[in-house]
Amino acid sequence: MINASLKQLSQALAARQISSVELSTLFLDRIERLNPTLNAFVTVDREKSLLMARAADARIAAGTAGPLTGIPIAQKDIFCAEGWTTTCGSKMLANFVSPYDATVIHKMHAEAGLVSLGKTNMDEFAMGSSNETSFFGPVRNPWDSSRVPGGSSGGSAAAVAARLAPAATGTDTGGSIRQPAALCNLTGLKPTYGVVSRYGMIAFASSLDQAGPMAASAEDCALLLNTMVGFDERDSTSLDRPVEDYTAGLDKPLNGLRIGLPKEFFGEGCDAEVMAAVRAAIAEYEKLGATTVEVSLPNSHLSVPAYYVIAPAEASSNLSRFDGARYGYRAPDYANLEQMYEKTRAQGFGAEVKRRIMIGAYVLSHGYYDAYYLQAQRIRRLIADDFVAAFKQCDVIMGPTSPSTAFKLGEKAADPVQMYLSDIYTIAVNLAGLPGMSVPCGFVGGLPVGLQLIGNYFAEGQLLNVAHRYQQATDWHQRRAVIA
Ligand code: GLN
């Protein structure tokens, strides 16, 4: 059961081979045993989880269950969940108990009947690529506990890789689903911007933030994505479009699929062995009937600099709400209101968050707005246009997800620019608002490598199909980390 797919779990629950309470208990026991080493969860509440499991069992007994009712899942601690501590990896929210459910949480828990196993650790306010900026300490990679799991959804990634949960949610503003998926041998999908509601998901950079599934396979991701999508009037950028069944097209053959290989993704900057694994995966696709064509994303080298203007600008605005006045942390001692704000924010935010707020405030300030923020927005448009041009020549784009395998804890923590470069292949996708996936495609020195798939707008179904066919032909995604 610990290693079963969501489909197998669904069948086992429907056939009454196991109850949701029993299944959830298996995972809760495993969390109790292994989480002290991995630090993947920041909040576990057995009573709450079992309450949900009992409700799921009642639905199964009453014949009102959906396909995922009763299946336990881990939720990234960026999603507000009613009655659950929701910290976003920050001291600022360390004691914040959400009074409401994010739309994603409501859909997954109340509607689909999934059972929450708890909230997973993450980089503070989702700012990071290693999980080291979390107020609750770093997460360890189940493949090698001296290494990072990636970030910011590193707790979700480690939880699923160590099978502390069958699947998890993540969010991806600049790579935070795809990069930890790559570093932990998971399949992860960032949907097209606007497909999944951002309501109740603590905002980092609102024009980029998007939630998605992290799981062991494309099929599991498709099942989860089905429960997450849909128009939400409470998110002004939510898209009102027909809801799809993402499992419907998984088996389509790949004959004639045109794979675009951006020359900028296959040049310098990527570890040679990672690149070899990516190329081997593309050769496998050719065996499956796909053809390749070289494409170009000429502005992609500007994606990291543009992102590190736009994302901090939006973050500096979004994070202004954490002022100690309404909720969250408040400094214990202060002489007046201004000092209360100052001390609260000085004590409540970590170094990386402060760095982003300062960069953001700077690039938005009078005299610098045109030079930085406006310029970055123009580059963002050019990057999106590059993809439009590339998709005239191909159906999907492929390349590495991350330039290296999981790095050592502490290796990049002191050098923000080195850390930011972890996302050189993922960020352009967020700037363009496109869907992207990471799929396990091999190992280097015992550490997983991810293949990135990028689709055109609303091509989630196609990406999942392309990933699923590969997973039918290969078994990289089935390899499991061995944990003591
Ligand atoms: N690593 C990137 C950052 O630090 C992306 C994070 C994310 O996608 N949330 O901003």
mmCIF file of N, CA and C in Angstrom, residues 28 268 270 302 324 374:
data_model
loop_
_atom_site.group_PDB
_atom_site.id
_atom_site.type_symbol
_atom_site.label_atom_id
_atom_site.label_comp_id
_atom_site.label_asym_id
_atom_site.label_seq_id
_atom_site.Cartn_x
_atom_site.Cartn_y
_atom_site.Cartn_z
ATOM 1 N N LEU A 28 0.439 7.799 8.499
ATOM 2 C CA LEU A 28 0.715 8.603 9.705
ATOM 3 C C LEU A 28 1.795 7.937 10.564
ATOM 4 N N GLU A 268 25.814 25.451 -22.758
ATOM 5 C CA GLU A 268 26.566 25.398 -21.512
ATOM 6 C C GLU A 268 25.650 25.620 -20.315
ATOM 7 N N CYS A 270 24.751 23.323 -18.008
ATOM 8 C CA CYS A 270 24.144 22.117 -17.450
ATOM 9 C C CYS A 270 25.221 21.068 -17.226
ATOM 10 N N LEU A 302 17.506 35.796 -20.405
ATOM 11 C CA LEU A 302 17.073 36.946 -19.601
ATOM 12 C C LEU A 302 15.994 36.581 -18.589
ATOM 13 N N GLY A 324 1.876 42.661 11.684
ATOM 14 C CA GLY A 324 1.685 42.478 13.116
ATOM 15 C C GLY A 324 0.357 43.010 13.625
ATOM 16 N N LEU A 374 9.650 48.065 -15.463
ATOM 17 C CA LEU A 374 9.054 48.146 -16.801
ATOM 18 C C LEU A 374 9.883 47.352 -17.809
#
